[in-house]
Short mmCIF file of C-alpha atoms in Angstrom, two decimals:
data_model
loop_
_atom_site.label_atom_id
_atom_site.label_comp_id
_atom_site.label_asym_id
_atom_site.label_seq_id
_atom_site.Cartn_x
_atom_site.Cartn_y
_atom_site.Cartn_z
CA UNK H 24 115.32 87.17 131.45
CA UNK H 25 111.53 87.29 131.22
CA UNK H 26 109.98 89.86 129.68
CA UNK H 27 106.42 90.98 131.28
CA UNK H 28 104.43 89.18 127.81
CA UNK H 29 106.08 86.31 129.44
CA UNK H 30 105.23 86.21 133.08
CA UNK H 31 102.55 84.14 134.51
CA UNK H 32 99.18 86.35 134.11
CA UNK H 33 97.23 86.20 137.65
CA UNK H 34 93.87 84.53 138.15
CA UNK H 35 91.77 87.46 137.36
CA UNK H 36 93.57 88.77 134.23
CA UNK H 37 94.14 85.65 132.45
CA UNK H 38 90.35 85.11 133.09
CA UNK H 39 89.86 88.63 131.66
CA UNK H 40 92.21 87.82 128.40
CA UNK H 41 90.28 84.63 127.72
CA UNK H 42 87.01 86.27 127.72
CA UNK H 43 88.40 89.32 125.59
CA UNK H 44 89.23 86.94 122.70
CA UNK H 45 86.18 84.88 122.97
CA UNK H 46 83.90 88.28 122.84
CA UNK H 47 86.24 89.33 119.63
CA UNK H 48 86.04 85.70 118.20
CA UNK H 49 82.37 86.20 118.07
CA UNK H 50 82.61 90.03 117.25
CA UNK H 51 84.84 90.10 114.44
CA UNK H 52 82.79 86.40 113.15
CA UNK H 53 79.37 88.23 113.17
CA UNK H 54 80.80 91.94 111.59
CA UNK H 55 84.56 91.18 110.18
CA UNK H 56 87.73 93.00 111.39
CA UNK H 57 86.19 96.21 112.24
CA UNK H 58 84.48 95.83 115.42
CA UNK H 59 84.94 98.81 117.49
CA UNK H 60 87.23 97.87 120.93
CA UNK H 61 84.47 98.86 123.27
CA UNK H 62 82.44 96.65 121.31
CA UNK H 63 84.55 93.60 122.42
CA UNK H 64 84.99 95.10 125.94
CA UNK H 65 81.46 95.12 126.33
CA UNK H 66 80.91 91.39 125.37
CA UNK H 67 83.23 90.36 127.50
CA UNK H 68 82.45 92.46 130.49
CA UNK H 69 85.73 94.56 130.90
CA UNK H 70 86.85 98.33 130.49
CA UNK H 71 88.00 99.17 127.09
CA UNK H 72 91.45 99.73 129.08
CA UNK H 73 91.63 96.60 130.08
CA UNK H 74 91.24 94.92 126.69
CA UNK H 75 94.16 97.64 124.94
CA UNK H 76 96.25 96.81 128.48
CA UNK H 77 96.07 92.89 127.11
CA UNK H 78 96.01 93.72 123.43
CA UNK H 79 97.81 97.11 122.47
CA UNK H 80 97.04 96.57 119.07
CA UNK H 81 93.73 95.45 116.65
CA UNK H 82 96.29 92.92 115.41
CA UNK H 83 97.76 91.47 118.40
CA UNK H 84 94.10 91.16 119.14
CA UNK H 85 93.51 89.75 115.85
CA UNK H 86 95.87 87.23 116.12
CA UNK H 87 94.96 85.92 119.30
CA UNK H 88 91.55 85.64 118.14
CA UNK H 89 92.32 83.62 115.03
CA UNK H 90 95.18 81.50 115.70
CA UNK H 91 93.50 78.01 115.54
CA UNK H 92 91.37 79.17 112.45
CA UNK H 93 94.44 80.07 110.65
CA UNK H 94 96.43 76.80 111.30
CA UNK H 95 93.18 74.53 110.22
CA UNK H 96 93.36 77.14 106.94
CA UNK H 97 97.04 76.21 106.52
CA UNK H 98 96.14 72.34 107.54
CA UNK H 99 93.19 72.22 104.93
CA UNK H 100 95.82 73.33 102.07
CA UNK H 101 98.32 70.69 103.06
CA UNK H 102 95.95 67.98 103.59
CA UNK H 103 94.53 68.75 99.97
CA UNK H 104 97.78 68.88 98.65
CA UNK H 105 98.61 65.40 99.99
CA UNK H 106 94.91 64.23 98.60
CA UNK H 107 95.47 61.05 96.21
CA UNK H 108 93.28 62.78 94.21
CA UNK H 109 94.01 65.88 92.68
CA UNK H 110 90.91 67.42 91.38
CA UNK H 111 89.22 66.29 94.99
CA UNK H 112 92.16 67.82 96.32
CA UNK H 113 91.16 70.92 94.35
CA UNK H 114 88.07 70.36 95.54
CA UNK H 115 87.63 69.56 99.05
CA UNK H 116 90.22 72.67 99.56
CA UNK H 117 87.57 74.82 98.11
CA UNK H 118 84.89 73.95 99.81
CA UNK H 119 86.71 73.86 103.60
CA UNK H 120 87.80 77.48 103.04
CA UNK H 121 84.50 78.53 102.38
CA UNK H 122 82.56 76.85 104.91
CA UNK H 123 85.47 78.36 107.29
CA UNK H 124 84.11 81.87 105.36
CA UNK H 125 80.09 81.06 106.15
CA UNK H 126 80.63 80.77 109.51
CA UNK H 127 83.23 83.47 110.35
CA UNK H 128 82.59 86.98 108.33
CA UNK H 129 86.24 87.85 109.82
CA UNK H 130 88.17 85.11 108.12
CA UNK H 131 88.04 86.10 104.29
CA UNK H 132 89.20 89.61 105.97
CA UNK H 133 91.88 87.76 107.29
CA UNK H 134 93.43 86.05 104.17
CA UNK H 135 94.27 89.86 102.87
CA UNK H 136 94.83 92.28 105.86
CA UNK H 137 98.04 94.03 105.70
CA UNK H 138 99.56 93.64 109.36
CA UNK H 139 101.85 96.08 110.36
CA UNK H 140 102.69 94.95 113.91
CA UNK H 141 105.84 92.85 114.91
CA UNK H 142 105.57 89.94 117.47
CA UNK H 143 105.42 86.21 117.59
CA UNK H 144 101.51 86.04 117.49
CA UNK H 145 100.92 87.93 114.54
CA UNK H 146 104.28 86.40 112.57
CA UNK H 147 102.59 83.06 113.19
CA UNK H 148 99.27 83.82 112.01
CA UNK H 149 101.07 85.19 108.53
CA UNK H 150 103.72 82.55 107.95
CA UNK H 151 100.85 80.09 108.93
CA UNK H 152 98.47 81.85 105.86
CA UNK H 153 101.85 82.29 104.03
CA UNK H 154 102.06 78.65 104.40
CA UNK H 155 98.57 77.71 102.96
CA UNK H 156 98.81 80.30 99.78
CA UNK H 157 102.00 78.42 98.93
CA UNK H 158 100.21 75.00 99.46
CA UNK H 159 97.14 76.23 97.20
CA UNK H 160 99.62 77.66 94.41
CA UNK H 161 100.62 73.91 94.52
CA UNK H 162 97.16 72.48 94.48
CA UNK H 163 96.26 74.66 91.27
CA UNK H 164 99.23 73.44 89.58
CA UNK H 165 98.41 69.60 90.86
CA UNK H 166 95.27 70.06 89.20
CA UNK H 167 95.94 71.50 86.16
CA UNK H 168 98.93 68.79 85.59
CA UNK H 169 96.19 66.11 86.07
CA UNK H 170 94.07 67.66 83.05
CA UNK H 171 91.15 68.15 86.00
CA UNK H 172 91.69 71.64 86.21
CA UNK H 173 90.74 73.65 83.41
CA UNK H 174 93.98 75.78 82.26
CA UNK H 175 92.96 79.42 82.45
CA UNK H 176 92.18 78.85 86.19
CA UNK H 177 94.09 81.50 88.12
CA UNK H 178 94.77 80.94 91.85
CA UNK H 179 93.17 84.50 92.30
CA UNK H 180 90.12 83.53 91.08
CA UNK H 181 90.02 81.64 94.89
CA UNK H 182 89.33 85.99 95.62
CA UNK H 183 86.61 86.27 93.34
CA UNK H 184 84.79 82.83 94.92
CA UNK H 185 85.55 84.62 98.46
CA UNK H 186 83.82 87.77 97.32
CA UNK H 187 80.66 85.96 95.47
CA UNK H 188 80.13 83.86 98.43
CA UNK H 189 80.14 86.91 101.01
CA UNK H 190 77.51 87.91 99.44
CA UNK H 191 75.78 84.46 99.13
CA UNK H 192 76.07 83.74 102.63
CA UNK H 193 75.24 87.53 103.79
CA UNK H 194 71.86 87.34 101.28
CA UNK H 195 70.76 83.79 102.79
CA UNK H 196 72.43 83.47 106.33
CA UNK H 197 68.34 83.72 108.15
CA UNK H 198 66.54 81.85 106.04
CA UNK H 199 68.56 79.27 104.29
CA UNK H 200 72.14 79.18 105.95
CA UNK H 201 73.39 75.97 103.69
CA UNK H 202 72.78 77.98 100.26
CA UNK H 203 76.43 78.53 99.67
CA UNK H 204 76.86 75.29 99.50
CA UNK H 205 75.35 75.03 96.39
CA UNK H 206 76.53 77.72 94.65
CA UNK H 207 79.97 77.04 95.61
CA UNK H 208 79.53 73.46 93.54
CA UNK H 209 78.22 75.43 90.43
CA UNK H 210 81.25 76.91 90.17
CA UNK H 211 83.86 74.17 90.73
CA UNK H 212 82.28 72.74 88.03
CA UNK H 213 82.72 75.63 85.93
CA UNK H 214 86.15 74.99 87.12
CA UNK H 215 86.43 71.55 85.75
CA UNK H 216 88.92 70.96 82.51
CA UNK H 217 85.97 70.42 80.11
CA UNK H 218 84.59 73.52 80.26
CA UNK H 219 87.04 75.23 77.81
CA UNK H 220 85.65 78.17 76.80
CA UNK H 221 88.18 81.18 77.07
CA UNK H 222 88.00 83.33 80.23
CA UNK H 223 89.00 86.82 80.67
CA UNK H 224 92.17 87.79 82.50
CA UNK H 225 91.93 88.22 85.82
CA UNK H 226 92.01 91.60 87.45
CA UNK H 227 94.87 92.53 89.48
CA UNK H 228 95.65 90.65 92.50
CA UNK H 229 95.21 94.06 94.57
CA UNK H 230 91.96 95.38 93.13
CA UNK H 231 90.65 92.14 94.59
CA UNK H 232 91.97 92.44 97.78
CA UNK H 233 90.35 95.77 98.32
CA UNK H 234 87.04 94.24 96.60
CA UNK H 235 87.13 91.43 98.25
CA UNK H 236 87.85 93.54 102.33
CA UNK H 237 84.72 96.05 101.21
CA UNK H 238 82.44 93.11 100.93
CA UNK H 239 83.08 91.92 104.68
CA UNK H 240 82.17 95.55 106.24
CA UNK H 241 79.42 95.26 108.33
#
């Protein structure tokens, strides 16, 4: 028996749906997560009801609006992991996920939100990241195992990258919009094997998280 999420939508509404999650696809790219709902309602020219009657949740909305960018995200980690190459597995990994970030102020959000909501959208969108973390715990590993990699790299220093770069782009997005570029090679050379002086620990996983959300807010 079908369920009403599973009927048909009419003309009008499924015109109205698509133009909610291209409004939030630019919304929550230009500010992050946050955007207000009559925000999006007002870029796509509907009531505020209508956008909660098609999304009852910020997540549901979420993951409607960021369904292909999470499966090119999970894509990106498996296609590095199958690189001949290790290091430019390493690599070319990096530097997709963060010229996925310097386009889309939304997508580092979405690599740590907490989603509380339970249906088939959203439990795609996290096993799909679920699926690329695993994938880049792999890489790492790859890396190091080829000597490329220098040992005291931690997959959470991916976080700290995130959070530099945030503000890279954010500093340099009107004048020079290709700056991250280069400061995202600086480091994965720091990164390289023959650097070998000693690093810190890293902080804890969570403490980044929350660093790493406050640096998307508008």
């Amino acid at each position: 028996m079908r369920t009403p999420s599973d009927r048909p939508l009419r003309t009008d509404a499924a015109r109205n749906r698509a133009a909610i999650v291209a409004a939030a696809q630019r919304a929550f790219a230009e500010h992050g997560l946050r955007v207000p709902f009559d925000e999006i309602a007002r870029r796509a020219e509907v009531g505020e009801a209508t956008v909660h009657r098609r999304f009852p949740d910020r997540e549901s909305l979420i993951a409607a609006a960021f369904g292909d960018k999470m499966r090119a995200y999970a894509d990106a980690a498996a296609e590095a992991l199958a690189a001949p190459d290790a290091w430019q597995g390493f690599c070319g990994y990096v530097r997709r996920v963060c010229a996925m970030q310097s386009g889309d102020r939304g997508f580092a959000d979405l690599l740590t939100i907490t989603f509380a909501a339970a249906n088939p959208a959203v439990e795609d969108l996290e096993h799909q990241r679920n699926t690329g973390y695993r994938d880049w715990l792999k890489i790492v590993r790859r890396a190091k195992a080829a000597g490329r990699l220098r040992p005291d790299f931690h997959p959470d220093d991916l976080v700290v990258l995130l959070m530099a770069n945030a503000g890279v782009i954010a500093a340099t997005a009107g004048e020079a919009p290709d700056a991250w570029r280069r400061h995202v090679e600086y480091l994965l050379q720091a990164f390289a094997a023959d650097h070998t002086e000693t690093l810190p620990a890293p902080p804890p996983r969570e403490t980044l998280v929350r660093a790493l959300q406050r640096t998307q807010r508008p």
